[in-house]
Each structure stands twice: as C-alpha cells, then as structure tokens.
PDB file of C-alpha atoms in Angstrom:
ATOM      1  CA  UNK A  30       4.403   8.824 -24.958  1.00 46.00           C
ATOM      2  CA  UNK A  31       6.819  10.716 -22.835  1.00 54.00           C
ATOM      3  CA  UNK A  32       7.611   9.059 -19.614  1.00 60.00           C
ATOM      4  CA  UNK A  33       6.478  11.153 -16.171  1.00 83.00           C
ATOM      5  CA  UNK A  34       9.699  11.458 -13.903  1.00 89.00           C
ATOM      6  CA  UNK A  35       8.457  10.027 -10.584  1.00 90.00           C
ATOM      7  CA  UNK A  36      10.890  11.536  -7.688  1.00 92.00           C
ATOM      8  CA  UNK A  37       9.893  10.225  -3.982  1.00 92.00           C
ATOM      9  CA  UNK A  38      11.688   9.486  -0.389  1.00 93.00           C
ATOM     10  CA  UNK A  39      12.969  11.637   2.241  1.00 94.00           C
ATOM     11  CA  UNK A  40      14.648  14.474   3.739  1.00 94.00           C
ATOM     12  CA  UNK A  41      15.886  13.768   6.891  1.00 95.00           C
ATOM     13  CA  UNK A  42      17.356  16.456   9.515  1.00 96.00           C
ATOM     14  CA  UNK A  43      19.840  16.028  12.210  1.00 95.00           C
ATOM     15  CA  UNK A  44      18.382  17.797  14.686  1.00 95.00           C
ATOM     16  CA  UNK A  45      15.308  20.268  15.377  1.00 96.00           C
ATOM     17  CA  UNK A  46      16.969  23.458  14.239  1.00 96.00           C
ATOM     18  CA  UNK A  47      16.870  21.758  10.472  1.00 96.00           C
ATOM     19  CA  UNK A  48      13.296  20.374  10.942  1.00 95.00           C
ATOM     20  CA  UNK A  49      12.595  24.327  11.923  1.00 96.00           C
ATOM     21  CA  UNK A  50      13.961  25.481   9.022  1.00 96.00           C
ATOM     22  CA  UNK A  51      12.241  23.017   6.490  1.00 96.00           C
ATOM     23  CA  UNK A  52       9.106  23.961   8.249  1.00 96.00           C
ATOM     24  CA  UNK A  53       9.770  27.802   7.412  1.00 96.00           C
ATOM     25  CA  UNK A  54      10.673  27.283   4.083  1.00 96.00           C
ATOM     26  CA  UNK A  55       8.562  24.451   2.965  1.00 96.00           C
ATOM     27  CA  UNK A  56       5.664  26.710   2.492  1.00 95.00           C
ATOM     28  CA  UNK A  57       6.988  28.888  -0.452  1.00 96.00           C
ATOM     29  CA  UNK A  58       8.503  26.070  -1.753  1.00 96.00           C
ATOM     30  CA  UNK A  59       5.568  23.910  -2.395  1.00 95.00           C
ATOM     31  CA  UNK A  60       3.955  27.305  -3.960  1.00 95.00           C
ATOM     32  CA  UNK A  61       6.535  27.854  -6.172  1.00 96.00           C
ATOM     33  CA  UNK A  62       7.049  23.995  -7.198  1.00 95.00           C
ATOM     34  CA  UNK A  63       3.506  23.250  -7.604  1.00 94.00           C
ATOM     35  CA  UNK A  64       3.066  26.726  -9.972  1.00 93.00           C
ATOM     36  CA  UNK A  65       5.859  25.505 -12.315  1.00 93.00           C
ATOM     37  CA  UNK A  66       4.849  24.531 -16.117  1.00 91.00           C
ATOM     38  CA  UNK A  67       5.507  20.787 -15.782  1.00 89.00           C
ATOM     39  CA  UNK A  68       4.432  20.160 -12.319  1.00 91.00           C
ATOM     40  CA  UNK A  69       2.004  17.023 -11.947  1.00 88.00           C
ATOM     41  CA  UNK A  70       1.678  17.439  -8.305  1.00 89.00           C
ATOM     42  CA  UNK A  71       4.352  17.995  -5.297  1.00 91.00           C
ATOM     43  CA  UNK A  72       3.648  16.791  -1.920  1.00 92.00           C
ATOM     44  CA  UNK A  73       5.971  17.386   1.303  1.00 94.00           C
ATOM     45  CA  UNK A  74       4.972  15.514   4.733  1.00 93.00           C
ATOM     46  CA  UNK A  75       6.082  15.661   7.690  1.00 94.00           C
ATOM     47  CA  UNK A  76       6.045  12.221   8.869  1.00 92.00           C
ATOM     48  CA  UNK A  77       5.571  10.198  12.422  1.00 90.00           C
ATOM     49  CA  UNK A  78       9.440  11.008  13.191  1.00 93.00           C
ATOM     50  CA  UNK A  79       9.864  15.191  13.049  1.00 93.00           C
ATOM     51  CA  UNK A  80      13.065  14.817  11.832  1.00 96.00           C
ATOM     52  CA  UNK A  81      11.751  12.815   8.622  1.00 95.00           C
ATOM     53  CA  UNK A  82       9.757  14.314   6.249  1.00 94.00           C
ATOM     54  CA  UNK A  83       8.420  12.437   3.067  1.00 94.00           C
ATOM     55  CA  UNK A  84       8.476  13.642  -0.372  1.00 94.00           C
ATOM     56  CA  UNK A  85       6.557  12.700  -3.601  1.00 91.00           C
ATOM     57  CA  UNK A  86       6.816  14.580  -6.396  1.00 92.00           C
ATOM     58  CA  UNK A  87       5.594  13.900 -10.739  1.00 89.00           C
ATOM     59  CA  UNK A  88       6.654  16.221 -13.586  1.00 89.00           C
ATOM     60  CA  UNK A  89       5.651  15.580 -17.209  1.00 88.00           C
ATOM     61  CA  UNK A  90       8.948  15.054 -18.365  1.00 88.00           C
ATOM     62  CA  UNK A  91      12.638  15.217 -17.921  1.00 89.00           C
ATOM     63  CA  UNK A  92      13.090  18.501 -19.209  1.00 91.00           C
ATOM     64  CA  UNK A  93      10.373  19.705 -16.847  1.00 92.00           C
ATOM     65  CA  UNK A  94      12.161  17.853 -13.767  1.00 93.00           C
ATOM     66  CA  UNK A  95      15.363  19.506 -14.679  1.00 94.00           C
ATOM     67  CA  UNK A  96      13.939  23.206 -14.807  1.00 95.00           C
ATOM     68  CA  UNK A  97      12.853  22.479 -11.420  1.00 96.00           C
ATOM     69  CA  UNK A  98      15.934  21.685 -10.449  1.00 94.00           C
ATOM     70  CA  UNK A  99      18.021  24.838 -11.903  1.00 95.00           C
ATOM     71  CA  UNK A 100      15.544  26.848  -9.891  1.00 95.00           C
ATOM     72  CA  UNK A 101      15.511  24.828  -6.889  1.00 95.00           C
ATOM     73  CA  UNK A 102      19.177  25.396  -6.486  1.00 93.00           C
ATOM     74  CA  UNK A 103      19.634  29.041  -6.971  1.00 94.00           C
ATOM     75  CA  UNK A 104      16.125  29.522  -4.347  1.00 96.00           C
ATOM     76  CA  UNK A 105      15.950  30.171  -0.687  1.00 96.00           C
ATOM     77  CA  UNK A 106      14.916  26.637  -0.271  1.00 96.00           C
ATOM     78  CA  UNK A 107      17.942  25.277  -2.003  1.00 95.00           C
ATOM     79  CA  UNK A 108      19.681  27.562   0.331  1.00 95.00           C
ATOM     80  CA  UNK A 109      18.859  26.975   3.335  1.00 96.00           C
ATOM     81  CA  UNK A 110      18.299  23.032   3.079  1.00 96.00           C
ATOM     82  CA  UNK A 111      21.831  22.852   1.173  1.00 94.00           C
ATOM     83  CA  UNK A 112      23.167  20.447   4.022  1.00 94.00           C
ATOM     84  CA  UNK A 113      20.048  18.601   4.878  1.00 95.00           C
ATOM     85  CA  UNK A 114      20.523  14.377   4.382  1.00 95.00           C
ATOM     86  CA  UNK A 115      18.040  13.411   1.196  1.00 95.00           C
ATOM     87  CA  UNK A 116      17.490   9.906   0.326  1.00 93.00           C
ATOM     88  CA  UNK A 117      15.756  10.149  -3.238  1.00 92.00           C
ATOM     89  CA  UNK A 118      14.834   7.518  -5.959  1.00 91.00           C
ATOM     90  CA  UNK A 119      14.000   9.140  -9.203  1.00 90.00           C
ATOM     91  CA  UNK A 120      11.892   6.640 -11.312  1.00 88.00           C
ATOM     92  CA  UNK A 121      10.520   7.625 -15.148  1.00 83.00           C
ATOM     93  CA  UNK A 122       6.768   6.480 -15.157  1.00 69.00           C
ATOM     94  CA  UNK A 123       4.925   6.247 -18.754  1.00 64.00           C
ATOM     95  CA  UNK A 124       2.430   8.245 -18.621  1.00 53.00           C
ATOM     96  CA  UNK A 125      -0.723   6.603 -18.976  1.00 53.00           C
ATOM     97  CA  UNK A 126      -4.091   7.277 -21.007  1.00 57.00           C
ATOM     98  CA  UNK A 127      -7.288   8.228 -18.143  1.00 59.00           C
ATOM     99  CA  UNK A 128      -9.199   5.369 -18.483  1.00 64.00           C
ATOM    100  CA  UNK A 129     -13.661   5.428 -19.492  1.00 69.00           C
ATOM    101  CA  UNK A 130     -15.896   3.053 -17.717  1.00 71.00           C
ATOM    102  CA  UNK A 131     -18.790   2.257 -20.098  1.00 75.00           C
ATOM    103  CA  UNK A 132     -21.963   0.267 -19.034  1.00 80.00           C
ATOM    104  CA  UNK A 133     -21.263  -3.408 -20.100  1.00 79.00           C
ATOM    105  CA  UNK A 134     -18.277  -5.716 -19.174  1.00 82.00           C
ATOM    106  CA  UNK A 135     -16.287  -8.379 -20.867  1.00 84.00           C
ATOM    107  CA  UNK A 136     -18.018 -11.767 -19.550  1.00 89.00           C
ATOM    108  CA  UNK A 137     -15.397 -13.825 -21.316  1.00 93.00           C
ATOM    109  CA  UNK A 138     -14.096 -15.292 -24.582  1.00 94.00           C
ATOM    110  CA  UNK A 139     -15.780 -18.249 -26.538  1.00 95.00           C
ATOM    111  CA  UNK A 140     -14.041 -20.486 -28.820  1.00 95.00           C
ATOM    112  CA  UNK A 141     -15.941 -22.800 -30.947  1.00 96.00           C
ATOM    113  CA  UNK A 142     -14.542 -26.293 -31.560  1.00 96.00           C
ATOM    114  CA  UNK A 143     -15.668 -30.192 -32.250  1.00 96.00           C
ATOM    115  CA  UNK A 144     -14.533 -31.094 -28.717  1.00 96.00           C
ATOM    116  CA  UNK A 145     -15.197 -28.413 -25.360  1.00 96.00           C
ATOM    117  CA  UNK A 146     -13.447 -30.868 -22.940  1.00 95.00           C
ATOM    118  CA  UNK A 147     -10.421 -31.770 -24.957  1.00 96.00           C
ATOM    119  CA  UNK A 148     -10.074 -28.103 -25.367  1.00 97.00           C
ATOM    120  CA  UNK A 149     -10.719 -26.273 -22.252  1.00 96.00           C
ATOM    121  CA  UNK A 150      -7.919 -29.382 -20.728  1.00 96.00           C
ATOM    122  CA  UNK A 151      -5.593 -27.550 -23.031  1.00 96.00           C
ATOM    123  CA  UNK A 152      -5.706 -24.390 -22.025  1.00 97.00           C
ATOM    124  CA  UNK A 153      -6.242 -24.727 -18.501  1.00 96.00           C
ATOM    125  CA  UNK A 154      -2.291 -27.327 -18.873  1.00 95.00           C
ATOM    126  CA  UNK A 155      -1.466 -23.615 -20.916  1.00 95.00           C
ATOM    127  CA  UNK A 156      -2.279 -21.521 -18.916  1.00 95.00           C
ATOM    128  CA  UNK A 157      -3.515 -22.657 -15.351  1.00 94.00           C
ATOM    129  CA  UNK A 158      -7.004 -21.809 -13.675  1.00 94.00           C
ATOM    130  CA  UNK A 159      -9.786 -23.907 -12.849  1.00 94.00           C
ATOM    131  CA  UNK A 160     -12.887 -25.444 -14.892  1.00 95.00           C
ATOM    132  CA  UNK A 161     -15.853 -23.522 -13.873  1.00 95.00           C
ATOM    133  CA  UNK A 162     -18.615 -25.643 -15.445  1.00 93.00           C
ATOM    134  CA  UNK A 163     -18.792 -28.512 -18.270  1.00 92.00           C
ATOM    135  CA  UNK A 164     -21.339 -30.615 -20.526  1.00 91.00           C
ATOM    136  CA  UNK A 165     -20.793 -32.208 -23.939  1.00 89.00           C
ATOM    137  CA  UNK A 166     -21.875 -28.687 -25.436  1.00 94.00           C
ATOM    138  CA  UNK A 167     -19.772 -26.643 -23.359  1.00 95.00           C
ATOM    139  CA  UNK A 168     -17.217 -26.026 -21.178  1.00 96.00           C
ATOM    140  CA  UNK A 169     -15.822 -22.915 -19.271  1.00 95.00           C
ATOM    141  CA  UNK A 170     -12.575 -22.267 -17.333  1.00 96.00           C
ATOM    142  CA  UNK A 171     -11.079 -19.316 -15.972  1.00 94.00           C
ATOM    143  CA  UNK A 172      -7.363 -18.261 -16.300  1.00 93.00           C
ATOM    144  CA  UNK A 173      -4.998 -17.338 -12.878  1.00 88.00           C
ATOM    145  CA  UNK A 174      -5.477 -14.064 -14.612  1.00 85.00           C
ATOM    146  CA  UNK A 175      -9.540 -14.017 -14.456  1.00 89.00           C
ATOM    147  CA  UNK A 176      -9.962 -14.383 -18.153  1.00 92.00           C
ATOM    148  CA  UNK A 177     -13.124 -16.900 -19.121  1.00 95.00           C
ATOM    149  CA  UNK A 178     -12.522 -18.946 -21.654  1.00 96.00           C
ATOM    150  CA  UNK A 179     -15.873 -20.546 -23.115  1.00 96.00           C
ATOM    151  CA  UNK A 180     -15.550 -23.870 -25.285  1.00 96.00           C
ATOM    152  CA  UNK A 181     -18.821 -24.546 -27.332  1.00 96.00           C
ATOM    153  CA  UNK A 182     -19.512 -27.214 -29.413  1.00 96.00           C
ATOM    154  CA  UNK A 183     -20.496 -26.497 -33.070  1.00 95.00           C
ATOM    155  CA  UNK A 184     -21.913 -29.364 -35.297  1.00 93.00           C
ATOM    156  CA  UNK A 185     -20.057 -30.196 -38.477  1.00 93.00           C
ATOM    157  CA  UNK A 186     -17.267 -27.679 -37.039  1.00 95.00           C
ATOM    158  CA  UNK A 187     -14.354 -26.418 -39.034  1.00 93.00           C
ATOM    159  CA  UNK A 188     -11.307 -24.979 -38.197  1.00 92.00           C
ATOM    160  CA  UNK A 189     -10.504 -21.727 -39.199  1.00 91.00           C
ATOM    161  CA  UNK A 190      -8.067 -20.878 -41.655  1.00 88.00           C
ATOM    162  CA  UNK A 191      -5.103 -19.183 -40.892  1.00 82.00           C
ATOM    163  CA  UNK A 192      -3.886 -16.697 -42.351  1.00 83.00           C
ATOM    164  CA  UNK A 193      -6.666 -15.836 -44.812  1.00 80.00           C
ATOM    165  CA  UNK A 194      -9.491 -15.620 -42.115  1.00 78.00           C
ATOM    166  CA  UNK A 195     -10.415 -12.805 -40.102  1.00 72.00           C
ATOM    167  CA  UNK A 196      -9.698 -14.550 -36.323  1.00 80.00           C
ATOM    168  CA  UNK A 197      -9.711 -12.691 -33.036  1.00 86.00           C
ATOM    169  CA  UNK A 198      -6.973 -14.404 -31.514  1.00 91.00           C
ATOM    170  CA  UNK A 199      -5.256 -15.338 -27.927  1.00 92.00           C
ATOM    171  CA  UNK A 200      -1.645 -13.135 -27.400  1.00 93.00           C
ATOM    172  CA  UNK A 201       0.261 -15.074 -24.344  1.00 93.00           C
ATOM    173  CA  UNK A 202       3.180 -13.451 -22.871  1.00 91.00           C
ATOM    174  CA  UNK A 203       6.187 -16.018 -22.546  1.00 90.00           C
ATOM    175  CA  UNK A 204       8.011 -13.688 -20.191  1.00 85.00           C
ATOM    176  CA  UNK A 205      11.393 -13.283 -21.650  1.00 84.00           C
ATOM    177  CA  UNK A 206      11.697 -16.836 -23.149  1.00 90.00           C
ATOM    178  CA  UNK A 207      10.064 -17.663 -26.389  1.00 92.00           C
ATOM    179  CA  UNK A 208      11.390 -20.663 -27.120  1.00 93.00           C
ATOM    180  CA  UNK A 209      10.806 -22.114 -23.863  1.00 94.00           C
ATOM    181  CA  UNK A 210       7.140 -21.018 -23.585  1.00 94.00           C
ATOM    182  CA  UNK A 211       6.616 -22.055 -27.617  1.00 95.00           C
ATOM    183  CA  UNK A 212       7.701 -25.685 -26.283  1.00 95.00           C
ATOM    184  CA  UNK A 213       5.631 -25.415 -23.776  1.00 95.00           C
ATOM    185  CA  UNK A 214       2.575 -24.752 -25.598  1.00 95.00           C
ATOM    186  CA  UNK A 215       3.351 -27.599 -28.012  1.00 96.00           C
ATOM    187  CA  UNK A 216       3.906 -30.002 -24.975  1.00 95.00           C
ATOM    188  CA  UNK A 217       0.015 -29.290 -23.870  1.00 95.00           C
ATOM    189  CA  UNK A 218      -1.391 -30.479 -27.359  1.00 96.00           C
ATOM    190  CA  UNK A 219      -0.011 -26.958 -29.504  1.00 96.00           C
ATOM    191  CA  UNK A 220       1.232 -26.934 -33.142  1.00 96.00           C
ATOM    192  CA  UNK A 221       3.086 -24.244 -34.735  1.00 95.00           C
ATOM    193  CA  UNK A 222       1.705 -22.816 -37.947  1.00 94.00           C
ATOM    194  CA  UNK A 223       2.986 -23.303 -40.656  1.00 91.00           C
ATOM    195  CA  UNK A 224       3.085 -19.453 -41.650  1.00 88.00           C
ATOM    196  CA  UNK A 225       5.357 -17.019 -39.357  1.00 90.00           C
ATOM    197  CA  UNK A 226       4.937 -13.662 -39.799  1.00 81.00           C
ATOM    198  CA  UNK A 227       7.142 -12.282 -37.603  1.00 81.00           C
ATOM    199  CA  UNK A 228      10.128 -13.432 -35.422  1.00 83.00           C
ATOM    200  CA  UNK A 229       9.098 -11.402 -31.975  1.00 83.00           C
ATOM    201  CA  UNK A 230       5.711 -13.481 -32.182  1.00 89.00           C
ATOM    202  CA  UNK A 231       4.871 -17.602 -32.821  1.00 94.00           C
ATOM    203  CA  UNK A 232       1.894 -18.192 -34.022  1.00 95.00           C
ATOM    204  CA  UNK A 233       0.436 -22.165 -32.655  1.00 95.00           C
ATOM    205  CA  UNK A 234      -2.636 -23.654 -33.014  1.00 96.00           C
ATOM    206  CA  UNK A 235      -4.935 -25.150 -30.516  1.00 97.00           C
ATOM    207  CA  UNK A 236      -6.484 -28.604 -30.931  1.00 96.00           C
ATOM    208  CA  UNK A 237      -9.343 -27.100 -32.507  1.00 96.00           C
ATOM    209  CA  UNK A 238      -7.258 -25.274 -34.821  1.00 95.00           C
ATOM    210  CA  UNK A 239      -7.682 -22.005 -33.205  1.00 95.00           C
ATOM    211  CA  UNK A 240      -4.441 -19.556 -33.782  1.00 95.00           C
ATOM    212  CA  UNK A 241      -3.175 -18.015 -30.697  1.00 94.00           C
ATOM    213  CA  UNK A 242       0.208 -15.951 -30.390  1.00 94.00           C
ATOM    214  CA  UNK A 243       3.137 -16.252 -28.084  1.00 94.00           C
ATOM    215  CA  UNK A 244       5.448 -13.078 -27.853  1.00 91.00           C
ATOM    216  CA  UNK A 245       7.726 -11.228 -25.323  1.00 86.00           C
ATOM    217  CA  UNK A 246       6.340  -7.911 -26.571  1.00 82.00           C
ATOM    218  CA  UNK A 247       3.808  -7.514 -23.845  1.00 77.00           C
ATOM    219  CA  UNK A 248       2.424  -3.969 -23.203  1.00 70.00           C
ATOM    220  CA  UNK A 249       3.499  -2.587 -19.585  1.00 60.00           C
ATOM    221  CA  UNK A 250       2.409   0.239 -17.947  1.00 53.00           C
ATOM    222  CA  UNK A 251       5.687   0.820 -15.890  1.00 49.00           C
TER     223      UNK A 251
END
C-alpha cells in the first residue's frame, strides 16, 4: 500500500502584520487545499502564541503532496506568506486498513502439553509476564504484551509434528537480532528444529514440542 505523506509543525510570524496576513489568506487556502484530489484532511490553527500557528496536513500519496505544492507556490497564499519562518517535518505514513469490531474477543491462546508448569516457566523466562493461575491441569500466564497463554494438560500427550502437521504457531519478534534472540530462546529450555524453511525466520520448539517462530520481519504500522 502506498504510504500517506504526513506534513505537520508551524508557521511562525515575526510580528502582527504577518499573523494579519495569514489570517486573511488562510481562509481560501484551506478551501482550496482541502478541495484538491488527494487531500486527506488539512488543518491550520492558530495556537496559544498569535504569532504561531500549527499545521497538520495528510495526502494519499507523494504525487498528491507534490501537486499541492506546484499550486501552493504559484497561489496568493504562496504569495503573500513567501517570507513567513516554517518549521515542517514531512513524515510518509502507511496507510492503514479501517479496522471492524465484531462481537467476541480473543480470551487467549492454549497450548496442550504433558507438563503446564514446566511450560508456562518457559515462556514466561521467553517472554516475561506474570502467572495468572496454576493446578496440575493447567496453568495460565500473561505476556508484557497482554497475550494469555493457557497450558493444559492432555493425558497420553504427543507432540506435534513439525512440518507435516497443521500447527497454529507463536511468531516472536527478536528486534533486529536473530541470532541473539534464537540463543535466547534456547537458553530458557528452546530447541531449534531440525527443518528451516527460511533464513529471515527460526523455527524452535518448546518443551512440549510446540513450534514457535523467531523473525525480524515484524509487521509495523509506521
């Protein structure tokens, strides 16, 4: 998806015969900006300071942006507020999906295993949190990040096999060290599988044999 380009800060006037002629102008210009194909939205403030006014602007793209700007410059805006001081940051933003909010929530994850304390210790040394309850048929934990992790006792368990079985499986973001967090992992009580499958992930496997991935390819909304 095409990034938004995010422009924002301030123009700031050296006196009150500038701040008079922003406030003249301003008017037209938000009219004309916020009519443009391309505009997300275009807000000028005046803030607590007269002299300082503070500016937010989103267009859908970069070629939108610069249209804006090839008319800006030729308009009685660009004109007139030729000399004014602007301090500007221009940031591309990737444009994110609207979200839906359905009826039912995610109460948490639940791994089946042999042993619920052995493995809710290892993931809590993985990935930090606190134990919320536990009883030799379960135990829970939650991540820093809120996630619940459930770990339920099943009689005569096996371990999945991997790959060959259909497993929903952990993805763990080592930052932008995979090495270091795949040591890591194996330090709390991890082994790494056998098969690899690709170099930008490591797939490990819990003490109850459960697969889990480590990768620096972590989605971000920025």
């Amino acid at each position: 998806m095409r990034p938004h380009v995010h422009l924002s800060g301030q123009l700031i006037c050296r006196d009150d015969a500038e701040s008079a002629v922003v406030s003249e102008c301003l008017p037209r210009h938000v009219e004309l900006t916020r009519a443009e194909p391309g505009c997300v939205s275009f807000d000028v403030q005046q803030s607590d300071d007269p002299l300082v006014w503070q500016v937010d602007e989103y267009f859908t793209d970069d070629a939108a942006f610069a249209r804006h700007q090839e008319r800006v410059s030729s308009s009685e805006w660009g004109r007139r507020t030729a000399g004014i001081e602007r301090r500007y940051v221009v940031e591309r933003e990737r444009d994110v999906a609207p979200t839906t909010r359905g009826p039912l929530r995610t109460a948490g994850i639940s791994l089946d295993c042999a042993d619920p304390e052995e493995l809710v210790r290892f993931y809590l040394a993985l990935l930090g949190g606190r134990r919320l309850w536990g009883d030799d048929q379960a135990s829970g934990m939650r991540t820093d990040e809120g996630l619940v992790l459930v770990a339920q006792k099943v009689e005569e368990y096996t371990p999945p096999e991997w790959p060959g079985t259909a497993v929903v499986h952990l993805d763990i973001d080592a930052g932008n060290d995979l090495a270091g967090a795949v040591r890591y992992a194996e330090s709390c009580g991890a082994r790494q599988s056998k098969s690899q499958v690709d170099s930008r992930w490591a797939v490990l496997l819990d003490p109850a044999g459960h697969p889990f991935c480590i990768t620096t390819m972590v989605w971000s909304d920025r």
